[in-house]
PDB file of C-alpha atoms and ligand atoms in Angstrom:
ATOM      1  CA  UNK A   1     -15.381  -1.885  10.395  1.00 65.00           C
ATOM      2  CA  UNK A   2     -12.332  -1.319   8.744  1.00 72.00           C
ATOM      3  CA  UNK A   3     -12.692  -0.695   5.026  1.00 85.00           C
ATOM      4  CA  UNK A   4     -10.780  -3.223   3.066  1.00 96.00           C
ATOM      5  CA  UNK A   5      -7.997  -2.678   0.322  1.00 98.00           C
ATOM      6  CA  UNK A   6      -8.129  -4.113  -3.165  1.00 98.00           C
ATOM      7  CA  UNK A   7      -5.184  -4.676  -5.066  1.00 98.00           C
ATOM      8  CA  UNK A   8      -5.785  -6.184  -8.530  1.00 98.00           C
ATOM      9  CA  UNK A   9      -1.948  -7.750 -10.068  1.00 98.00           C
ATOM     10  CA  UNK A  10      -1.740  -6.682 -13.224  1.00 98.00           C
ATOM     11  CA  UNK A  11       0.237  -9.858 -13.717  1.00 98.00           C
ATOM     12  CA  UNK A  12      -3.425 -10.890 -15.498  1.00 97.00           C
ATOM     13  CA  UNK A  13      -4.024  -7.751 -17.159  1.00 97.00           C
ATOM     14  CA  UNK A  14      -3.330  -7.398 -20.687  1.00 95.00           C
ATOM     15  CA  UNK A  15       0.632  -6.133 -21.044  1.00 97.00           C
ATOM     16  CA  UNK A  16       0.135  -5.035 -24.731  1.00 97.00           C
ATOM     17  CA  UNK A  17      -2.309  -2.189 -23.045  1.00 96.00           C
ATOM     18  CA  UNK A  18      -0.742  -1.710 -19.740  1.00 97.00           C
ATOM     19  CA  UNK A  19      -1.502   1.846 -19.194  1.00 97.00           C
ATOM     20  CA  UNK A  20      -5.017   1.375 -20.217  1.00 95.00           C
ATOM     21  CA  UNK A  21      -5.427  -1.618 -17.573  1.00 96.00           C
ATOM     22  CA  UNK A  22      -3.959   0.351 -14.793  1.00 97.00           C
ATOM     23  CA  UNK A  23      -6.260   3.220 -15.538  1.00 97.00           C
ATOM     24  CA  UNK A  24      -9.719   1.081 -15.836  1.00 95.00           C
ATOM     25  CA  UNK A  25      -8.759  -0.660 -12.697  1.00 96.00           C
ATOM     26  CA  UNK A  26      -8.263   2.820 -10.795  1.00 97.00           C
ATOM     27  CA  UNK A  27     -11.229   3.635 -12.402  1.00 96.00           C
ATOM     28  CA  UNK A  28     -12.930   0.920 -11.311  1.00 95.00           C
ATOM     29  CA  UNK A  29     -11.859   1.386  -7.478  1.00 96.00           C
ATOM     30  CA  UNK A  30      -8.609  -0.506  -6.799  1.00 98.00           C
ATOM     31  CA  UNK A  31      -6.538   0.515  -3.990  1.00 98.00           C
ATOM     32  CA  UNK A  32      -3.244  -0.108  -4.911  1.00 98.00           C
ATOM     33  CA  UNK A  33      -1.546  -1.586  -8.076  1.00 98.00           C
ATOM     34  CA  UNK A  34       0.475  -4.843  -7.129  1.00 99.00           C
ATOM     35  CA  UNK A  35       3.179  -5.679  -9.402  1.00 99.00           C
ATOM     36  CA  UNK A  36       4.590  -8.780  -9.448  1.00 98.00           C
ATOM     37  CA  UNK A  37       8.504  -8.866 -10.123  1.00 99.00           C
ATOM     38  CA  UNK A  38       9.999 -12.149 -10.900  1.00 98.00           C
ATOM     39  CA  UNK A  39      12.918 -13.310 -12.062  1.00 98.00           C
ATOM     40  CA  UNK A  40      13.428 -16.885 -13.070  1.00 98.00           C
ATOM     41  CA  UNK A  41      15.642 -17.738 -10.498  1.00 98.00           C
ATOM     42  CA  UNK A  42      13.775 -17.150  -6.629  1.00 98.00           C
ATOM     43  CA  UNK A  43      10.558 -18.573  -8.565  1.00 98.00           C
ATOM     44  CA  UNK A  44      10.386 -20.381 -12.088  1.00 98.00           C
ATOM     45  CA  UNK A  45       9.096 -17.799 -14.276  1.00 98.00           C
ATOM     46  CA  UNK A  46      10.400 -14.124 -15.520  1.00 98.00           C
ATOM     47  CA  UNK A  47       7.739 -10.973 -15.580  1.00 98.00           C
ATOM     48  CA  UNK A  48       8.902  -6.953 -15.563  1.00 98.00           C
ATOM     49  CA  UNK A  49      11.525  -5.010 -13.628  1.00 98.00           C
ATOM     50  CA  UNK A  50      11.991  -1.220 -12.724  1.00 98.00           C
ATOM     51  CA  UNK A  51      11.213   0.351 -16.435  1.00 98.00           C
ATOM     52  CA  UNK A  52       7.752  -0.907 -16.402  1.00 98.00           C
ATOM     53  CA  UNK A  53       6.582   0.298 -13.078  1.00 98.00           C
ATOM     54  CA  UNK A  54       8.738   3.938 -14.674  1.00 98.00           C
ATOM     55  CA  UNK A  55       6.050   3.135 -17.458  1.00 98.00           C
ATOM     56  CA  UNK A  56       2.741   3.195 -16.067  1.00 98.00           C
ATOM     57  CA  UNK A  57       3.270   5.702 -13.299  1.00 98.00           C
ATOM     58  CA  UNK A  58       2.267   8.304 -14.630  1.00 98.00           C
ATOM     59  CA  UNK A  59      -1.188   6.523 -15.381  1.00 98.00           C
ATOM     60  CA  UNK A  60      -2.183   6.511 -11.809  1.00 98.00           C
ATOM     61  CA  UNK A  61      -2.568   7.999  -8.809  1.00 98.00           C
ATOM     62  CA  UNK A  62      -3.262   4.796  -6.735  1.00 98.00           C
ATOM     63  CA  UNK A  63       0.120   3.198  -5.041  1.00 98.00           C
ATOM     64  CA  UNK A  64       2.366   0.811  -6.639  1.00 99.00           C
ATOM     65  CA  UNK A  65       2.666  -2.421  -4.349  1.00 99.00           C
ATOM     66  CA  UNK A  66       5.664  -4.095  -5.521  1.00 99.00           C
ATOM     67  CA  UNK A  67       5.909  -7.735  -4.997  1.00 99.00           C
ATOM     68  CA  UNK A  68       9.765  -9.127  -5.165  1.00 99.00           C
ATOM     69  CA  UNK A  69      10.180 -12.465  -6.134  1.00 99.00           C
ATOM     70  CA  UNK A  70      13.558 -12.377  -6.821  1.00 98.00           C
ATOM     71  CA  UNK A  71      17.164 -13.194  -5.566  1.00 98.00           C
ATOM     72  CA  UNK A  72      19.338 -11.496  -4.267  1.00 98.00           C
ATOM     73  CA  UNK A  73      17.101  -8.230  -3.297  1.00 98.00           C
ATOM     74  CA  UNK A  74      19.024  -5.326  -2.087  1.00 98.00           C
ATOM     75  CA  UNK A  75      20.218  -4.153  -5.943  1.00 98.00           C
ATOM     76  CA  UNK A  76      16.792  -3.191  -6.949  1.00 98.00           C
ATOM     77  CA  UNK A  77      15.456  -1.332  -4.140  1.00 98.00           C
ATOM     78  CA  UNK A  78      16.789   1.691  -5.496  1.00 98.00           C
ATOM     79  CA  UNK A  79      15.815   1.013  -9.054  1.00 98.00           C
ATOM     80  CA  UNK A  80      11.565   0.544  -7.728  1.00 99.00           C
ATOM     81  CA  UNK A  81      12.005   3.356  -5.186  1.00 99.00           C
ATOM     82  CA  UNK A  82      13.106   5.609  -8.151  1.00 98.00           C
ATOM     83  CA  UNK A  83      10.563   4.110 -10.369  1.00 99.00           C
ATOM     84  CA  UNK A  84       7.496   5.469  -8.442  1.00 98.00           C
ATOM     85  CA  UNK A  85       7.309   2.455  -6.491  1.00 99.00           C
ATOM     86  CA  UNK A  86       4.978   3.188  -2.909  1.00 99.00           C
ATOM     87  CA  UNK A  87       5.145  -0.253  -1.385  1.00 99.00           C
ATOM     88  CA  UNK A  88       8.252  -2.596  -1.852  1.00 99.00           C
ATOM     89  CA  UNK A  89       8.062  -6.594  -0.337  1.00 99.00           C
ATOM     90  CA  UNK A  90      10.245  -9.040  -0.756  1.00 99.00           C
ATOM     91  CA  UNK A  91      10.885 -12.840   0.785  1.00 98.00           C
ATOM     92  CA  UNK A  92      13.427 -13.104   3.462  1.00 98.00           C
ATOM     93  CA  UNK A  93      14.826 -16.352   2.150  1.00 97.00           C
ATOM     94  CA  UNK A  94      15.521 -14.595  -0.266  1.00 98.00           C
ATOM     95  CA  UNK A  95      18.126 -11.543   1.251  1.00 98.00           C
ATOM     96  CA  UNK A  96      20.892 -12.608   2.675  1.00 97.00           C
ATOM     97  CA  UNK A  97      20.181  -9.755   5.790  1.00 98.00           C
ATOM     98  CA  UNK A  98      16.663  -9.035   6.026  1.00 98.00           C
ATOM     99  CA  UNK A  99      16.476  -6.422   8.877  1.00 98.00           C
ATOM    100  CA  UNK A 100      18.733  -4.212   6.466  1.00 98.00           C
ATOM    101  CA  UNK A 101      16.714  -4.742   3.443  1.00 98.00           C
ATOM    102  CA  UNK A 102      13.834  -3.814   5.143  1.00 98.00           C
ATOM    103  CA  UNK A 103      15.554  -0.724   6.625  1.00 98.00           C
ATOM    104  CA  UNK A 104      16.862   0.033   3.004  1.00 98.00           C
ATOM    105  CA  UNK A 105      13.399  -0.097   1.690  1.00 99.00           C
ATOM    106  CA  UNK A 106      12.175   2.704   4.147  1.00 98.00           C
ATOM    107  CA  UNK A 107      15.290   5.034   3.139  1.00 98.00           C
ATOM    108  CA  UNK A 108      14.778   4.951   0.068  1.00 98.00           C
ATOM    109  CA  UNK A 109      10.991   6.459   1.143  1.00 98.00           C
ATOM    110  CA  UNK A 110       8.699   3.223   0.685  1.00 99.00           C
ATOM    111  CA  UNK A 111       7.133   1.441   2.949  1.00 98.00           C
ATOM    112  CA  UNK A 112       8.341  -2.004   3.662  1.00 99.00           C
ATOM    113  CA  UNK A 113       7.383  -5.749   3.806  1.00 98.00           C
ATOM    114  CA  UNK A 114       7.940  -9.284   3.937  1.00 98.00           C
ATOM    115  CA  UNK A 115       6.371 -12.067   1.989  1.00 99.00           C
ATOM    116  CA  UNK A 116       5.450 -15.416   3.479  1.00 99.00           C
ATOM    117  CA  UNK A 117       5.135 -18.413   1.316  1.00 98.00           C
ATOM    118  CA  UNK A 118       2.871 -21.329   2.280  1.00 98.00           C
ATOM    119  CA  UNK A 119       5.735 -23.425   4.150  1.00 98.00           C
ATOM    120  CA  UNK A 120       7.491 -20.488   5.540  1.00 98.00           C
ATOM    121  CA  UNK A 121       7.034 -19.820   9.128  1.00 98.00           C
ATOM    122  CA  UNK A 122       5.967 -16.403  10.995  1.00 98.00           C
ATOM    123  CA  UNK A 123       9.121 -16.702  13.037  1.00 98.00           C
ATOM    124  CA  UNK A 124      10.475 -14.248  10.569  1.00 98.00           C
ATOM    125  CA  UNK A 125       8.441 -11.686  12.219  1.00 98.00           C
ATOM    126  CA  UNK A 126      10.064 -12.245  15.539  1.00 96.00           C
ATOM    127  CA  UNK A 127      12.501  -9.493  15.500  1.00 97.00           C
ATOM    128  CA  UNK A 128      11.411  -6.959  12.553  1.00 98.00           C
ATOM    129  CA  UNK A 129       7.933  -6.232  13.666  1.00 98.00           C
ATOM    130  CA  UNK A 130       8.865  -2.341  14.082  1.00 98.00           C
ATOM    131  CA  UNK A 131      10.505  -2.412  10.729  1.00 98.00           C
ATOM    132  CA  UNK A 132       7.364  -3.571   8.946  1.00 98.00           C
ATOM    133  CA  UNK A 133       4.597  -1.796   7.382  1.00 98.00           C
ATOM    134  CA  UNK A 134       3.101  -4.801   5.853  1.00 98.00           C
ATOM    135  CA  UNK A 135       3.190  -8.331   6.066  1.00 99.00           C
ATOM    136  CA  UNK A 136       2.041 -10.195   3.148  1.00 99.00           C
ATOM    137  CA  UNK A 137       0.994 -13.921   3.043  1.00 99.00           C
ATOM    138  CA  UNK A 138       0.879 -16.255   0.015  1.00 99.00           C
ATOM    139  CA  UNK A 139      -2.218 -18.446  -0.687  1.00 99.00           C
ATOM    140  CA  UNK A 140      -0.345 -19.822  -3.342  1.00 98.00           C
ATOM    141  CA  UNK A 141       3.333 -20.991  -4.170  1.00 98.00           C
ATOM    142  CA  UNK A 142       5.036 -17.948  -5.923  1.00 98.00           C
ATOM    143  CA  UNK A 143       5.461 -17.910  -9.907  1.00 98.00           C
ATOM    144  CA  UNK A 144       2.008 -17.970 -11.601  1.00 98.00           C
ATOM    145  CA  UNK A 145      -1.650 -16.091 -11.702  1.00 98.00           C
ATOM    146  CA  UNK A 146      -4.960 -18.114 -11.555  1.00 97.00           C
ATOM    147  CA  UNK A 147      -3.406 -21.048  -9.014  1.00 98.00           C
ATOM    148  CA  UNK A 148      -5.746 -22.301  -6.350  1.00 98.00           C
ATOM    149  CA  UNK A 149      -6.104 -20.628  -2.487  1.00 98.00           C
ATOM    150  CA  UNK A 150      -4.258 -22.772  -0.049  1.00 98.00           C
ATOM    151  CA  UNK A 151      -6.863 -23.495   2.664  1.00 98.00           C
ATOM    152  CA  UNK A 152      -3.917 -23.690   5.570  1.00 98.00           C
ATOM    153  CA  UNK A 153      -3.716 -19.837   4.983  1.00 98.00           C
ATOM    154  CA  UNK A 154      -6.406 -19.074   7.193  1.00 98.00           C
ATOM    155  CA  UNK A 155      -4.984 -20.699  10.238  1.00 98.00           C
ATOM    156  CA  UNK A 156      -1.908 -18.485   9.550  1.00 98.00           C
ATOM    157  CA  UNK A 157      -3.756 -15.258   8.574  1.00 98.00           C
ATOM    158  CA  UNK A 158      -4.926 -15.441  11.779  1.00 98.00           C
ATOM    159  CA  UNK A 159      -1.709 -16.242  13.705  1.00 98.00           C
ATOM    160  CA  UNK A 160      -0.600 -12.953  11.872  1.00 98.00           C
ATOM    161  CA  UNK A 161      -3.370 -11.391  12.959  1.00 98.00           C
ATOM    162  CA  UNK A 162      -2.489 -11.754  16.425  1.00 98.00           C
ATOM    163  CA  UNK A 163       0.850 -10.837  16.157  1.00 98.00           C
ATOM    164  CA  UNK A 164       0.071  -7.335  14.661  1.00 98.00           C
ATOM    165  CA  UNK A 165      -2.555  -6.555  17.149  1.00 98.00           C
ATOM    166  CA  UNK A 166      -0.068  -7.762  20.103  1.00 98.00           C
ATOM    167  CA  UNK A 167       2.223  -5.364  18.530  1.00 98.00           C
ATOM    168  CA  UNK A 168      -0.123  -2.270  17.791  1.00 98.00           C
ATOM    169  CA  UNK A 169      -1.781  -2.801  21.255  1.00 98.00           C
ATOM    170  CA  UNK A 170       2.124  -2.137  23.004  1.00 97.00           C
ATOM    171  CA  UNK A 171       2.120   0.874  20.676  1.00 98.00           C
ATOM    172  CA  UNK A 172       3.451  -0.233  17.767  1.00 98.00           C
ATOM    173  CA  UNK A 173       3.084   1.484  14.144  1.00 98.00           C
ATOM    174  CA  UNK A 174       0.009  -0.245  11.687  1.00 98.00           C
ATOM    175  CA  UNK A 175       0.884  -3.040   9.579  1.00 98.00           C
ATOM    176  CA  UNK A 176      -0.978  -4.092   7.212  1.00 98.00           C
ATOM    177  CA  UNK A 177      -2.042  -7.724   6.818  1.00 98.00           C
ATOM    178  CA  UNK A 178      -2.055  -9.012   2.867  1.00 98.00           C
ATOM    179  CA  UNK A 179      -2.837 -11.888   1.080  1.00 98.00           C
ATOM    180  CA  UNK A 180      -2.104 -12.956  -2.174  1.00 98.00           C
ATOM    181  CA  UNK A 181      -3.220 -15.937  -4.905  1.00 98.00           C
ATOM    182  CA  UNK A 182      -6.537 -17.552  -5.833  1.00 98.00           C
ATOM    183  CA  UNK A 183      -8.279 -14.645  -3.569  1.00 98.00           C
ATOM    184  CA  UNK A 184     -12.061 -15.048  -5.776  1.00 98.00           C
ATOM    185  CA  UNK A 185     -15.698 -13.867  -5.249  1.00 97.00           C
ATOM    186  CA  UNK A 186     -16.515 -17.119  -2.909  1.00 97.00           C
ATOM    187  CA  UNK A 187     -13.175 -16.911  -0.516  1.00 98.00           C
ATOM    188  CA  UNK A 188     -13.021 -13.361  -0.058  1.00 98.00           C
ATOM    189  CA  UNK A 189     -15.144 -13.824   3.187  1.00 98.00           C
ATOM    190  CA  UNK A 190     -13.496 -15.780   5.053  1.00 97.00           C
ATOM    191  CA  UNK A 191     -10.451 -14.554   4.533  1.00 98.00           C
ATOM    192  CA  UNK A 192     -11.140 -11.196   5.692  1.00 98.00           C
ATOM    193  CA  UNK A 193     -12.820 -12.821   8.268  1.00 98.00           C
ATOM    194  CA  UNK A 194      -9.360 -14.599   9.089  1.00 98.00           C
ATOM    195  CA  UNK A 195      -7.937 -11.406   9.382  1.00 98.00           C
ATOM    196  CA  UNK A 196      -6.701  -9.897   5.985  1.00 98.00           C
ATOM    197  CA  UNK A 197      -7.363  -5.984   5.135  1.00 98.00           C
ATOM    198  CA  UNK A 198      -5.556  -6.329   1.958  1.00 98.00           C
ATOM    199  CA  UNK A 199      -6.246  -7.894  -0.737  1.00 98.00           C
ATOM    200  CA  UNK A 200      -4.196  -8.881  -3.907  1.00 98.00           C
ATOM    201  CA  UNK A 201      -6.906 -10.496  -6.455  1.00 98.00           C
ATOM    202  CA  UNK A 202      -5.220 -11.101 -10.161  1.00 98.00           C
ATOM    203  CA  UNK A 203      -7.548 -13.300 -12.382  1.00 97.00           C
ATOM    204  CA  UNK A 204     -10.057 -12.641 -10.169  1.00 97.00           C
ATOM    205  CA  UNK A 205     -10.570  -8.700 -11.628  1.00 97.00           C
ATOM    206  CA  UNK A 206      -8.625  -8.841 -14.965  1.00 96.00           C
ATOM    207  CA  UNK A 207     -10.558 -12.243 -15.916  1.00 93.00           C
ATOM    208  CA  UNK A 208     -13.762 -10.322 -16.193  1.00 85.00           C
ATOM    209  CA  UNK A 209     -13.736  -8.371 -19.473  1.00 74.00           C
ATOM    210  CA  UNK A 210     -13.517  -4.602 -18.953  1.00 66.00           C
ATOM    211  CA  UNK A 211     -16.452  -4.007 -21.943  1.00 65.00           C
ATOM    212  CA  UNK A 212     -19.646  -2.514 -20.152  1.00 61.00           C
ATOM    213  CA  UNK A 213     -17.755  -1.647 -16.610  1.00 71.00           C
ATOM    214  CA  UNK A 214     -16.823  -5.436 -15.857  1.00 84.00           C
ATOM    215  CA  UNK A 215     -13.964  -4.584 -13.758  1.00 94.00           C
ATOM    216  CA  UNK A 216     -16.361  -1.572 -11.591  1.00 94.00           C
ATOM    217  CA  UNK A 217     -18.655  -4.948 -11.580  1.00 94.00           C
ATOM    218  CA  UNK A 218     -16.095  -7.539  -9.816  1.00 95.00           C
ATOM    219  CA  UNK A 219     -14.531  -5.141  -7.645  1.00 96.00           C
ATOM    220  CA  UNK A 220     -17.755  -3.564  -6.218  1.00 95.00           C
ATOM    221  CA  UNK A 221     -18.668  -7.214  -5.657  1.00 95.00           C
ATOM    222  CA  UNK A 222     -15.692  -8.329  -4.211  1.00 97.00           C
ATOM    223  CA  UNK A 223     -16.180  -4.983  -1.907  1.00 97.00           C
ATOM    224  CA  UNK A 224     -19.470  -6.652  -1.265  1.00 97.00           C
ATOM    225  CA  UNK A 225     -18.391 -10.409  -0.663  1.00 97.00           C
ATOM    226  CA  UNK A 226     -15.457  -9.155   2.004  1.00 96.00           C
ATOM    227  CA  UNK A 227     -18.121  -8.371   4.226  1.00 88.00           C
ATOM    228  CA  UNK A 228     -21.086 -10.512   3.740  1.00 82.00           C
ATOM    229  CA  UNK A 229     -19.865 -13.459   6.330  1.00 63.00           C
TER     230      UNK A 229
HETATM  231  C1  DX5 B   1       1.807 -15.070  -7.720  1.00 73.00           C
HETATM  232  C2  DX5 B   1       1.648 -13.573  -7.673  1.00 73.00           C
HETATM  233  C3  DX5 B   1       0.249 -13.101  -7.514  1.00 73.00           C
HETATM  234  C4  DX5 B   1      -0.671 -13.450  -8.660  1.00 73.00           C
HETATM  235  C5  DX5 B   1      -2.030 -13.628  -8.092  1.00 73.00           C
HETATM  236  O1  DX5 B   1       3.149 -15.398  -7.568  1.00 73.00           O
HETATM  237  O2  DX5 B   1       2.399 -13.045  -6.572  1.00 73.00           O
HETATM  238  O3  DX5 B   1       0.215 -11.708  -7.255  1.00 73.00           O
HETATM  239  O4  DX5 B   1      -0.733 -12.494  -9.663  1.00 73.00           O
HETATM  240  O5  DX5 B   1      -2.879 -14.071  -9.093  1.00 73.00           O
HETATM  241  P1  DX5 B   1      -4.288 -14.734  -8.794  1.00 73.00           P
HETATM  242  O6  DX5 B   1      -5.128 -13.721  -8.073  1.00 73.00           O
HETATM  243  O7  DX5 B   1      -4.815 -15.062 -10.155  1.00 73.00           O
HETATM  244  O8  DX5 B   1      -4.030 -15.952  -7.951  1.00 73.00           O
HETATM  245 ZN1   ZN B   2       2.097 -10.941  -5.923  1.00 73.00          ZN
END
């Protein structure tokens, strides 16, 4: 079995202590940091840019998944890459040319992805599947932590799922399948079993209180969860 990845968004972590929640959550297992960039304009709300992911790299040794919900794209590429970012995504409705955003991401030494929100279609995928390193659906509508999983994402994990195997089976480089909002103790299951290996959980980790290990406690169970189904 392939071991999971857990990727905790420090969009619900405590900002005033940043460096201390990256560090307990590193501590505590996580895979990757995801770091959700938004900009009040692509979605309805405004979170941190390039000098914050500067800020806590240092702190960690884990990768920095960053999340673009912004418009246009291109301009900050450079900016994360430079930052310490390891993983850059972004939306393709979002760049106006979205095979050369993806190709900028990967010269500027990160590894590339596109985001799918819950009405966009895989069609995206159609002619950037050798460009991709990870392809990263939303369970949610972009903006906010602590929203609700969107059932229909299981039908379309798996339609990704398919896709990347088709691809990897023709010889094709690994992509990683990701999924991110309202990912919780009791969904976790089924949707690895739908096909995810990566997993972005926000409220899910930094909602448990990190006094007597309770981050080691939700992510070893969410470890746990992924695979009891
Ligand atoms: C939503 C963000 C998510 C968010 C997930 O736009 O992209 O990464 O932090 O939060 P939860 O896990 O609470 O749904
Ligand atoms: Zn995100």
């Amino acid at each position: 079995m392939t071991p999971i990845r857990l990727a905790p968004s420090i969009l619900s972590a405590d900002f005033a202590r940043l460096g201390d929640e990256v560090r307990a959550i590193e501590a505590a297992g996580a895979d990757l940091v995801h770091f959700d960039v938004m900009d009040n304009h692509y979605v309805p709300n405004l979170t941190i840019g390039p000098l914050v992911c500067e800020a806590i790299r240092p702190h960690v040794k884990i990768g920095i998944d960053v999340h673009l919900m912004v418009e246009p794209v291109d301009a900050l590429i450079p900016l994360f890459a430079k930052a310490g970012a390891n993983i850059i995504t972004f939306h393709p409705e979002a760049s106006r040319h979205v095979d050369r955003t993806l190709q900028l991401i990967r010269d500027h030494g990160c590894k590339a992805g596109l985001v799918f929100n819950p009405a966009t279609p895989l069609e995206w995928l159609d002619h950037v599947m050798d460009r991709l390193d990870v392809v990263l659906l939303m369970s949610v509508n972009p903006g906010f932590g602590g929203q609700k999983f969107i059932p229909s994402t299981l039908a379309k994990l798996s339609d990704a799922r398919r896709r990347i195997d088709a691809h990897t089976a023709q010889g094709g480089q690994p992509i990683w399948l990701e999924v991110d909002g309202g990912v919780k103790l009791d969904n976790i299951a089924q949707i690895v079993q739908a096909g995810a290996d990566t997993l972005v959980a926000g409220s899910a980790v930094f909602g448990a209180p990190d006094n007597d290990g309770g981050y080691h406690t939700v992510m070893k169970q969410l470890r746990k969860n992924a695979r009891s189904e």
